[in-house]
Amino acid sequence: MVLKIYERSEGQLEEDINSENQATLTLPFELRQKSRLKATLDNGTDIGLMLPRGGLLRGGDVLRAEDGTLVKIIAAAESVSKVTHEDPLMRARACYHLGNRHVPLQITQHYLCYTHDHVLDEMVIGLGLNVECVMAPFEPEAGAYGGGHKHSHDDGSHDHDHHHEHDHQHNHNHNHNH
């Protein structure tokens, strides 16, 4: 039997997470972005996650299953690149360049993180910052408009055909005689 989870809960979990109506679900960032997911709770129970679209699960969030079980989300440790530099302006430059590439970023006062990528690591090192690959929970910024940053266009809701018609000609003949 699969336990179904449809909603977030405002409830708090008791200290004893092993109680009958409480459980944990450890997920990496990639899966915490999904609103529909088959997964297994840390106690071995199979679940079907069916949350409203557009949300992002964070470590510490609590969900309520159809049987009343409260499920605490735990952000799994995953391979991330941790960027450090003593100069906040240098870290801001790295954020700018990574943001231009639409890279999800976790930004703190002293460092920033992104999902490990050796090409991005080389770019950031080339900017003069320090990069270290570590295993840590990844909690990137949710984006300027609240929810997660979604790039999937599989639902057909976004057309990338940006062809423009013009009723005039563009003359590109140039005289290069000097």
CSV table of N, CA, C and O in Angstrom, one decimal, residues 2-127:
chain,number,residue,atom,x,y,z
A,2,VAL,N,0.5,2.2,-0.8
A,2,VAL,CA,1.3,3.5,-0.9
A,2,VAL,C,0.5,4.5,-0.2
A,2,VAL,O,-0.7,4.8,-0.4
A,3,LEU,N,1.2,5.2,0.7
A,3,LEU,CA,0.7,6.3,1.5
A,3,LEU,C,0.7,7.5,0.6
A,3,LEU,O,1.7,7.9,0.0
A,4,LYS,N,-0.4,8.2,0.6
A,4,LYS,CA,-0.5,9.4,-0.3
A,4,LYS,C,-0.4,10.7,0.5
A,4,LYS,O,-0.9,10.8,1.6
A,5,ILE,N,0.3,11.6,0.0
A,5,ILE,CA,0.6,12.9,0.6
A,5,ILE,C,0.1,14.0,-0.3
A,5,ILE,O,0.6,14.1,-1.4
A,6,TYR,N,-0.9,14.8,0.1
A,6,TYR,CA,-1.5,15.8,-0.7
A,6,TYR,C,-1.2,17.3,-0.2
A,6,TYR,O,-1.5,18.2,-1.0
A,7,GLU,N,-0.8,17.4,1.0
A,7,GLU,CA,-0.7,18.8,1.5
A,7,GLU,C,0.5,19.0,2.5
A,7,GLU,O,1.0,18.1,3.1
A,8,ARG,N,0.8,20.3,2.6
A,8,ARG,CA,1.8,20.8,3.6
A,8,ARG,C,1.0,20.9,4.9
A,8,ARG,O,-0.2,21.1,4.9
A,9,SER,N,1.8,20.8,6.0
A,9,SER,CA,1.2,20.9,7.3
A,9,SER,C,1.8,22.1,8.0
A,9,SER,O,3.0,22.4,7.9
A,10,GLU,N,1.0,22.8,8.8
A,10,GLU,CA,1.6,23.8,9.7
A,10,GLU,C,2.0,23.2,11.0
A,10,GLU,O,2.5,23.9,11.9
A,11,GLY,N,1.7,21.9,11.2
A,11,GLY,CA,2.0,21.2,12.4
A,11,GLY,C,3.5,21.0,12.6
A,11,GLY,O,4.3,21.1,11.7
A,12,GLN,N,3.9,20.8,13.9
A,12,GLN,CA,5.3,20.6,14.2
A,12,GLN,C,5.5,19.1,14.6
A,12,GLN,O,4.5,18.5,15.2
A,13,LEU,N,6.6,18.6,14.4
A,13,LEU,CA,6.9,17.2,14.8
A,13,LEU,C,7.4,17.2,16.2
A,13,LEU,O,8.1,18.1,16.6
A,14,GLU,N,7.1,16.2,16.9
A,14,GLU,CA,7.6,16.0,18.2
A,14,GLU,C,9.0,15.6,18.2
A,14,GLU,O,9.5,15.2,17.1
A,15,GLU,N,9.7,15.7,19.3
A,15,GLU,CA,11.1,15.3,19.3
A,15,GLU,C,11.3,13.9,19.0
A,15,GLU,O,12.3,13.5,18.3
A,16,ASP,N,10.4,13.0,19.4
A,16,ASP,CA,10.5,11.6,19.1
A,16,ASP,C,10.0,11.3,17.7
A,16,ASP,O,8.8,11.0,17.5
A,17,ILE,N,10.8,11.4,16.7
A,17,ILE,CA,10.4,11.2,15.3
A,17,ILE,C,9.9,9.8,15.0
A,17,ILE,O,9.3,9.5,14.0
A,18,ASN,N,10.2,8.8,15.9
A,18,ASN,CA,9.8,7.5,15.7
A,18,ASN,C,8.4,7.2,16.1
A,18,ASN,O,8.0,6.0,16.1
A,19,SER,N,7.7,8.1,16.6
A,19,SER,CA,6.3,7.9,17.0
A,19,SER,C,5.5,7.4,15.8
A,19,SER,O,5.9,7.6,14.6
A,20,GLU,N,4.4,6.8,16.0
A,20,GLU,CA,3.6,6.2,15.0
A,20,GLU,C,3.1,7.1,13.9
A,20,GLU,O,2.9,6.7,12.8
A,21,ASN,N,2.7,8.3,14.3
A,21,ASN,CA,2.2,9.2,13.3
A,21,ASN,C,3.2,10.3,12.8
A,21,ASN,O,2.8,11.3,12.3
A,22,GLN,N,4.5,10.0,12.8
A,22,GLN,CA,5.5,10.9,12.3
A,22,GLN,C,6.6,10.1,11.6
A,22,GLN,O,6.9,9.0,11.9
A,23,ALA,N,7.1,10.8,10.6
A,23,ALA,CA,8.1,10.1,9.7
A,23,ALA,C,9.0,11.2,9.1
A,23,ALA,O,8.7,12.4,9.2
A,24,THR,N,10.1,10.8,8.5
A,24,THR,CA,11.0,11.7,7.7
A,24,THR,C,11.1,11.2,6.3
A,24,THR,O,11.0,10.0,6.0
A,25,LEU,N,11.4,12.2,5.4
A,25,LEU,CA,11.6,11.9,4.0
A,25,LEU,C,12.9,12.7,3.6
A,25,LEU,O,12.9,13.9,3.6
A,26,THR,N,14.0,12.0,3.3
A,26,THR,CA,15.2,12.6,2.9
A,26,THR,C,15.3,12.6,1.4
A,26,THR,O,15.3,11.6,0.7
A,27,LEU,N,15.4,13.8,0.8
A,27,LEU,CA,15.5,14.0,-0.6
A,27,LEU,C,16.5,15.0,-1.0
A,27,LEU,O,16.7,16.0,-0.3
A,28,PRO,N,17.2,14.8,-2.2
A,28,PRO,CA,18.1,15.8,-2.7
A,28,PRO,C,17.3,16.9,-3.3
A,28,PRO,O,16.1,16.8,-3.6
A,29,PHE,N,17.9,18.0,-3.7
A,29,PHE,CA,17.3,19.2,-4.2
A,29,PHE,C,16.5,18.9,-5.5
A,29,PHE,O,15.4,19.3,-5.7
A,30,GLU,N,17.1,18.1,-6.4
A,30,GLU,CA,16.4,17.8,-7.6
A,30,GLU,C,15.0,17.2,-7.4
A,30,GLU,O,14.1,17.5,-8.1
A,31,LEU,N,14.9,16.3,-6.4
A,31,LEU,CA,13.6,15.7,-6.1
A,31,LEU,C,12.7,16.6,-5.3
A,31,LEU,O,11.4,16.5,-5.3
A,32,ARG,N,13.3,17.5,-4.5
A,32,ARG,CA,12.4,18.4,-3.7
A,32,ARG,C,11.8,19.5,-4.5
A,32,ARG,O,10.9,20.2,-4.1
A,33,GLN,N,12.1,19.6,-5.8
A,33,GLN,CA,11.5,20.5,-6.7
A,33,GLN,C,10.2,19.9,-7.4
A,33,GLN,O,9.4,20.6,-8.0
A,34,LYS,N,10.0,18.6,-7.2
A,34,LYS,CA,8.9,17.9,-7.9
A,34,LYS,C,7.6,18.0,-7.0
A,34,LYS,O,7.7,17.8,-5.8
A,35,SER,N,6.5,18.2,-7.7
A,35,SER,CA,5.2,18.1,-6.9
A,35,SER,C,4.6,16.7,-7.0
A,35,SER,O,3.7,16.4,-6.2
A,36,ARG,N,5.0,15.9,-8.0
A,36,ARG,CA,4.5,14.6,-8.1
A,36,ARG,C,5.7,13.6,-8.1
A,36,ARG,O,6.7,13.8,-8.8
A,37,LEU,N,5.7,12.7,-7.1
A,37,LEU,CA,6.9,11.9,-6.9
A,37,LEU,C,6.5,10.6,-6.1
A,37,LEU,O,5.7,10.6,-5.2
A,38,LYS,N,7.0,9.5,-6.6
A,38,LYS,CA,7.0,8.2,-5.8
A,38,LYS,C,8.3,8.2,-5.1
A,38,LYS,O,9.4,8.4,-5.6
A,39,ALA,N,8.2,7.9,-3.8
A,39,ALA,CA,9.4,7.9,-2.9
A,39,ALA,C,9.2,6.9,-1.8
A,39,ALA,O,8.1,6.4,-1.6
A,40,THR,N,10.2,6.8,-1.0
A,40,THR,CA,10.2,5.9,0.2
A,40,THR,C,10.6,6.7,1.4
A,40,THR,O,11.7,7.3,1.4
A,41,LEU,N,9.8,6.7,2.4
A,41,LEU,CA,10.1,7.4,3.6
A,41,LEU,C,11.3,6.8,4.2
A,41,LEU,O,11.7,5.6,3.9
A,42,ASP,N,12.0,7.4,5.1
A,42,ASP,CA,13.2,6.9,5.8
A,42,ASP,C,12.9,5.6,6.6
A,42,ASP,O,13.8,4.8,6.8
A,43,ASN,N,11.6,5.4,6.9
A,43,ASN,CA,11.3,4.2,7.7
A,43,ASN,C,10.9,3.0,6.8
A,43,ASN,O,10.5,2.0,7.2
A,44,GLY,N,11.0,3.2,5.4
A,44,GLY,CA,10.7,2.2,4.5
A,44,GLY,C,9.3,2.2,3.9
A,44,GLY,O,9.0,1.4,3.0
A,45,THR,N,8.4,3.1,4.3
A,45,THR,CA,7.1,3.2,3.8
A,45,THR,C,7.1,3.9,2.4
A,45,THR,O,7.7,4.9,2.2
A,46,ASP,N,6.4,3.2,1.4
A,46,ASP,CA,6.3,3.8,0.1
A,46,ASP,C,5.3,4.9,0.1
A,46,ASP,O,4.2,4.8,0.7
A,47,ILE,N,5.5,6.0,-0.6
A,47,ILE,CA,4.6,7.2,-0.6
A,47,ILE,C,4.4,7.6,-2.0
A,47,ILE,O,5.3,7.4,-2.9
A,48,GLY,N,3.3,8.3,-2.2
A,48,GLY,CA,3.1,9.0,-3.5
A,48,GLY,C,2.9,10.5,-3.1
A,48,GLY,O,1.9,10.8,-2.4
A,49,LEU,N,3.7,11.4,-3.5
A,49,LEU,CA,3.7,12.8,-3.3
A,49,LEU,C,2.9,13.5,-4.4
A,49,LEU,O,3.2,13.3,-5.5
A,50,MET,N,1.8,14.1,-4.0
A,50,MET,CA,0.9,14.8,-5.0
A,50,MET,C,0.6,16.2,-4.4
A,50,MET,O,-0.6,16.4,-4.0
A,51,LEU,N,1.5,17.1,-4.5
A,51,LEU,CA,1.4,18.4,-3.9
A,51,LEU,C,1.0,19.4,-5.1
A,51,LEU,O,1.2,19.1,-6.2
A,52,PRO,N,0.4,20.6,-4.7
A,52,PRO,CA,0.1,21.6,-5.7
A,52,PRO,C,1.4,21.9,-6.5
A,52,PRO,O,2.5,22.0,-5.9
A,53,ARG,N,1.3,22.1,-7.8
A,53,ARG,CA,2.5,22.4,-8.6
A,53,ARG,C,3.1,23.8,-8.2
A,53,ARG,O,2.4,24.7,-7.7
A,54,GLY,N,4.4,23.9,-8.5
A,54,GLY,CA,5.0,25.2,-8.3
A,54,GLY,C,5.7,25.4,-7.0
A,54,GLY,O,6.4,26.4,-6.8
A,55,GLY,N,5.6,24.5,-6.1
A,55,GLY,CA,6.2,24.6,-4.8
A,55,GLY,C,7.6,24.0,-4.8
A,55,GLY,O,8.0,23.3,-5.7
A,56,LEU,N,8.3,24.3,-3.7
A,56,LEU,CA,9.6,23.7,-3.5
A,56,LEU,C,9.7,23.3,-2.1
A,56,LEU,O,9.3,24.0,-1.2
A,57,LEU,N,10.1,22.0,-1.9
A,57,LEU,CA,10.2,21.5,-0.5
A,57,LEU,C,11.6,21.9,0.1
A,57,LEU,O,12.6,21.7,-0.6
A,58,ARG,N,11.6,22.4,1.3
A,58,ARG,CA,12.8,22.8,2.0
A,58,ARG,C,13.0,21.8,3.1
A,58,ARG,O,12.1,21.3,3.7
A,59,GLY,N,14.3,21.7,3.5
A,59,GLY,CA,14.6,20.9,4.7
A,59,GLY,C,13.8,21.5,5.9
A,59,GLY,O,13.9,22.7,6.1
A,60,GLY,N,13.1,20.7,6.7
A,60,GLY,CA,12.3,21.2,7.8
A,60,GLY,C,10.9,21.4,7.5
A,60,GLY,O,10.1,21.5,8.4
A,61,ASP,N,10.5,21.4,6.2
A,61,ASP,CA,9.1,21.5,5.9
A,61,ASP,C,8.4,20.2,6.4
A,61,ASP,O,9.0,19.2,6.5
A,62,VAL,N,7.1,20.4,6.7
A,62,VAL,CA,6.3,19.2,7.2
A,62,VAL,C,5.1,19.0,6.3
A,62,VAL,O,4.4,20.0,6.0
A,63,LEU,N,4.9,17.8,5.9
A,63,LEU,CA,3.8,17.4,5.1
A,63,LEU,C,2.8,16.5,5.9
A,63,LEU,O,3.2,15.9,6.8
A,64,ARG,N,1.5,16.5,5.4
A,64,ARG,CA,0.5,15.7,6.1
A,64,ARG,C,0.1,14.6,5.1
A,64,ARG,O,-0.4,15.0,4.0
A,65,ALA,N,0.2,13.3,5.5
A,65,ALA,CA,-0.3,12.2,4.7
A,65,ALA,C,-1.8,12.1,4.9
A,65,ALA,O,-2.4,12.6,5.9
A,66,GLU,N,-2.4,11.3,4.0
A,66,GLU,CA,-3.9,11.1,4.0
A,66,GLU,C,-4.3,10.4,5.3
A,66,GLU,O,-5.4,10.6,5.8
A,67,ASP,N,-3.4,9.7,6.0
A,67,ASP,CA,-3.8,9.0,7.2
A,67,ASP,C,-3.4,9.8,8.5
A,67,ASP,O,-3.5,9.4,9.6
A,68,GLY,N,-3.0,11.1,8.2
A,68,GLY,CA,-2.6,12.0,9.3
A,68,GLY,C,-1.2,12.0,9.7
A,68,GLY,O,-0.8,12.8,10.6
A,69,THR,N,-0.4,11.1,9.2
A,69,THR,CA,1.0,11.0,9.5
A,69,THR,C,1.7,12.3,9.0
A,69,THR,O,1.5,12.9,7.9
A,70,LEU,N,2.5,12.9,9.9
A,70,LEU,CA,3.3,14.1,9.6
A,70,LEU,C,4.6,13.7,9.1
A,70,LEU,O,5.3,12.8,9.8
A,71,VAL,N,5.1,14.2,8.0
A,71,VAL,CA,6.3,13.8,7.4
A,71,VAL,C,7.2,15.1,7.3
A,71,VAL,O,6.9,16.0,6.6
A,72,LYS,N,8.4,15.0,8.0
A,72,LYS,CA,9.3,16.1,7.9
A,72,LYS,C,10.3,15.8,6.8
A,72,LYS,O,10.9,14.8,6.6
A,73,ILE,N,10.5,16.9,6.0
A,73,ILE,CA,11.4,16.8,4.9
A,73,ILE,C,12.9,17.1,5.4
A,73,ILE,O,13.1,18.1,6.1
A,74,ILE,N,13.8,16.3,5.0
A,74,ILE,CA,15.2,16.4,5.3
A,74,ILE,C,16.0,16.6,4.0
A,74,ILE,O,15.8,15.8,3.1
A,75,ALA,N,16.7,17.7,3.9
A,75,ALA,CA,17.5,18.0,2.7
A,75,ALA,C,18.7,17.0,2.7
A,75,ALA,O,19.5,17.1,3.6
A,76,ALA,N,18.8,16.1,1.7
A,76,ALA,CA,19.9,15.2,1.7
A,76,ALA,C,21.2,15.8,1.4
A,76,ALA,O,21.3,16.8,0.7
A,77,ALA,N,22.3,15.3,2.0
A,77,ALA,CA,23.6,15.7,1.6
A,77,ALA,C,23.9,15.3,0.2
A,77,ALA,O,23.5,14.2,-0.2
A,78,GLU,N,24.4,16.2,-0.6
A,78,GLU,CA,24.7,15.9,-2.0
A,78,GLU,C,26.0,16.6,-2.4
A,78,GLU,O,26.5,17.5,-1.7
A,79,SER,N,26.5,16.3,-3.6
A,79,SER,CA,27.7,16.9,-4.0
A,79,SER,C,27.5,18.3,-4.5
A,79,SER,O,26.8,18.5,-5.5
A,80,VAL,N,28.1,19.3,-3.8
A,80,VAL,CA,28.0,20.7,-4.2
A,80,VAL,C,29.3,21.3,-4.2
A,80,VAL,O,30.3,20.9,-3.6
A,81,SER,N,29.4,22.3,-5.0
A,81,SER,CA,30.6,23.2,-5.1
A,81,SER,C,30.4,24.3,-4.1
A,81,SER,O,29.5,25.1,-4.3
A,82,LYS,N,31.3,24.4,-3.2
A,82,LYS,CA,31.3,25.5,-2.2
A,82,LYS,C,32.3,26.6,-2.6
A,82,LYS,O,33.5,26.3,-2.7
A,83,VAL,N,31.8,27.8,-2.8
A,83,VAL,CA,32.7,28.9,-3.2
A,83,VAL,C,33.0,29.8,-2.1
A,83,VAL,O,32.0,30.3,-1.4
A,84,THR,N,34.2,30.1,-1.9
A,84,THR,CA,34.6,31.1,-0.8
A,84,THR,C,35.6,32.1,-1.3
A,84,THR,O,36.3,31.8,-2.3
A,85,HIS,N,35.6,33.2,-0.7
A,85,HIS,CA,36.5,34.3,-0.9
A,85,HIS,C,36.3,35.3,0.2
A,85,HIS,O,35.2,35.6,0.6
A,86,GLU,N,37.4,35.9,0.7
A,86,GLU,CA,37.2,36.9,1.8
A,86,GLU,C,36.5,38.2,1.3
A,86,GLU,O,35.9,38.8,2.2
A,87,ASP,N,36.6,38.5,0.1
A,87,ASP,CA,36.0,39.7,-0.5
A,87,ASP,C,34.5,39.4,-0.9
A,87,ASP,O,34.3,38.7,-1.9
A,88,PRO,N,33.5,40.1,-0.3
A,88,PRO,CA,32.1,39.9,-0.7
A,88,PRO,C,31.9,40.3,-2.1
A,88,PRO,O,31.0,39.7,-2.8
A,89,LEU,N,32.6,41.3,-2.6
A,89,LEU,CA,32.4,41.7,-4.0
A,89,LEU,C,32.8,40.6,-5.0
A,89,LEU,O,32.1,40.4,-6.0
A,90,MET,N,33.8,39.8,-4.6
A,90,MET,CA,34.2,38.7,-5.5
A,90,MET,C,33.1,37.6,-5.5
A,90,MET,O,32.8,37.0,-6.5
A,91,ARG,N,32.6,37.4,-4.3
A,91,ARG,CA,31.4,36.4,-4.2
A,91,ARG,C,30.3,36.9,-5.1
A,91,ARG,O,29.6,36.1,-5.7
A,92,ALA,N,30.0,38.2,-5.0
A,92,ALA,CA,28.9,38.8,-5.8
A,92,ALA,C,29.2,38.6,-7.3
A,92,ALA,O,28.2,38.3,-8.0
A,93,ARG,N,30.4,38.8,-7.7
A,93,ARG,CA,30.8,38.6,-9.1
A,93,ARG,C,30.5,37.1,-9.5
A,93,ARG,O,30.0,36.9,-10.6
A,94,ALA,N,30.8,36.2,-8.7
A,94,ALA,CA,30.6,34.8,-9.0
A,94,ALA,C,29.0,34.6,-9.1
A,94,ALA,O,28.6,33.9,-10.0
A,95,CYS,N,28.3,35.2,-8.2
A,95,CYS,CA,26.8,35.1,-8.3
A,95,CYS,C,26.3,35.6,-9.6
A,95,CYS,O,25.4,35.0,-10.2
A,96,TYR,N,26.8,36.7,-10.0
A,96,TYR,CA,26.4,37.3,-11.3
A,96,TYR,C,26.7,36.4,-12.4
A,96,TYR,O,25.8,36.1,-13.3
A,97,HIS,N,27.9,35.8,-12.5
A,97,HIS,CA,28.2,34.9,-13.7
A,97,HIS,C,27.5,33.6,-13.6
A,97,HIS,O,27.0,33.1,-14.6
A,98,LEU,N,27.3,33.1,-12.4
A,98,LEU,CA,26.5,31.8,-12.3
A,98,LEU,C,25.0,32.1,-12.6
A,98,LEU,O,24.3,31.3,-13.2
A,99,GLY,N,24.5,33.2,-12.1
A,99,GLY,CA,23.1,33.6,-12.4
A,99,GLY,C,22.8,33.8,-13.8
A,99,GLY,O,21.8,33.4,-14.3
A,100,ASN,N,23.8,34.3,-14.6
A,100,ASN,CA,23.7,34.5,-16.0
A,100,ASN,C,23.5,33.1,-16.7
A,100,ASN,O,23.0,33.0,-17.8
A,101,ARG,N,23.9,32.1,-16.0
A,101,ARG,CA,23.8,30.7,-16.6
A,101,ARG,C,22.6,30.0,-16.0
A,101,ARG,O,22.5,28.8,-16.1
A,102,HIS,N,21.8,30.7,-15.2
A,102,HIS,CA,20.6,30.1,-14.6
A,102,HIS,C,20.9,29.0,-13.7
A,102,HIS,O,20.2,28.0,-13.6
A,103,VAL,N,22.0,29.1,-13.0
A,103,VAL,CA,22.5,28.1,-12.0
A,103,VAL,C,21.8,28.3,-10.7
A,103,VAL,O,21.9,29.4,-10.1
A,104,PRO,N,21.0,27.3,-10.1
A,104,PRO,CA,20.5,27.5,-8.8
A,104,PRO,C,21.6,27.7,-7.8
A,104,PRO,O,22.6,27.0,-7.8
A,105,LEU,N,21.5,28.7,-6.9
A,105,LEU,CA,22.6,29.1,-6.0
A,105,LEU,C,22.1,29.1,-4.6
A,105,LEU,O,21.0,29.7,-4.3
A,106,GLN,N,22.8,28.6,-3.7
A,106,GLN,CA,22.6,28.8,-2.2
A,106,GLN,C,23.6,29.9,-1.8
A,106,GLN,O,24.8,29.7,-2.0
A,107,ILE,N,23.1,31.0,-1.3
A,107,ILE,CA,23.9,32.1,-1.0
A,107,ILE,C,23.8,32.4,0.5
A,107,ILE,O,22.7,32.5,1.1
A,108,THR,N,25.0,32.4,1.1
A,108,THR,CA,25.1,32.7,2.6
A,108,THR,C,26.0,33.9,2.7
A,108,THR,O,26.5,34.4,1.8
A,109,GLN,N,26.1,34.3,4.0
A,109,GLN,CA,27.0,35.5,4.2
A,109,GLN,C,28.4,35.2,3.9
A,109,GLN,O,29.2,36.1,3.6
A,110,HIS,N,28.9,34.0,4.0
A,110,HIS,CA,30.3,33.7,3.9
A,110,HIS,C,30.7,32.8,2.7
A,110,HIS,O,31.9,32.6,2.4
A,111,TYR,N,29.7,32.2,2.0
A,111,TYR,CA,30.0,31.3,0.9
A,111,TYR,C,28.7,31.2,0.0
A,111,TYR,O,27.7,31.6,0.4
A,112,LEU,N,28.9,30.6,-1.1
A,112,LEU,CA,27.8,30.2,-2.0
A,112,LEU,C,28.0,28.8,-2.5
A,112,LEU,O,29.2,28.3,-2.5
A,113,CYS,N,26.9,28.1,-2.8
A,113,CYS,CA,27.0,26.7,-3.3
A,113,CYS,C,26.1,26.5,-4.5
A,113,CYS,O,25.1,27.2,-4.7
A,114,TYR,N,26.6,25.6,-5.3
A,114,TYR,CA,25.7,25.1,-6.5
A,114,TYR,C,26.0,23.6,-6.7
A,114,TYR,O,27.0,23.1,-6.2
A,115,THR,N,25.1,23.0,-7.4
A,115,THR,CA,25.3,21.6,-7.6
A,115,THR,C,26.6,21.4,-8.4
A,115,THR,O,26.9,22.1,-9.3
A,116,HIS,N,27.5,20.5,-7.9
A,116,HIS,CA,28.8,20.3,-8.4
A,116,HIS,C,28.8,20.1,-9.9
A,116,HIS,O,28.1,19.4,-10.4
A,117,ASP,N,29.7,20.9,-10.5
A,117,ASP,CA,29.9,20.9,-12.0
A,117,ASP,C,31.3,21.4,-12.2
A,117,ASP,O,31.6,22.5,-12.0
A,118,HIS,N,32.1,20.5,-12.8
A,118,HIS,CA,33.5,20.8,-13.0
A,118,HIS,C,33.8,22.0,-13.9
A,118,HIS,O,34.7,22.8,-13.8
A,119,VAL,N,32.9,22.2,-14.9
A,119,VAL,CA,33.0,23.3,-15.9
A,119,VAL,C,32.8,24.6,-15.1
A,119,VAL,O,33.5,25.6,-15.3
A,120,LEU,N,31.7,24.6,-14.3
A,120,LEU,CA,31.4,25.8,-13.5
A,120,LEU,C,32.5,26.1,-12.5
A,120,LEU,O,32.9,27.3,-12.3
A,121,ASP,N,33.0,25.0,-11.9
A,121,ASP,CA,34.1,25.2,-11.0
A,121,ASP,C,35.3,25.9,-11.6
A,121,ASP,O,35.9,26.8,-11.1
A,122,GLU,N,35.7,25.5,-12.9
A,122,GLU,CA,36.8,26.1,-13.6
A,122,GLU,C,36.5,27.6,-13.9
A,122,GLU,O,37.4,28.4,-13.7
A,123,MET,N,35.3,27.9,-14.2
A,123,MET,CA,34.9,29.3,-14.5
A,123,MET,C,35.1,30.1,-13.2
A,123,MET,O,35.7,31.2,-13.3
A,124,VAL,N,34.6,29.6,-12.1
A,124,VAL,CA,34.7,30.4,-10.8
A,124,VAL,C,36.1,30.5,-10.4
A,124,VAL,O,36.5,31.6,-9.9
A,125,ILE,N,36.9,29.5,-10.5
A,125,ILE,CA,38.3,29.5,-10.1
A,125,ILE,C,39.0,30.6,-11.0
A,125,ILE,O,39.8,31.4,-10.6
A,126,GLY,N,38.6,30.6,-12.3
A,126,GLY,CA,39.2,31.6,-13.2
A,126,GLY,C,38.9,33.0,-12.9
A,126,GLY,O,39.6,33.9,-13.2
A,127,LEU,N,37.7,33.2,-12.1
A,127,LEU,CA,37.4,34.5,-11.7
A,127,LEU,C,38.2,34.9,-10.4
A,127,LEU,O,38.1,36.0,-9.9
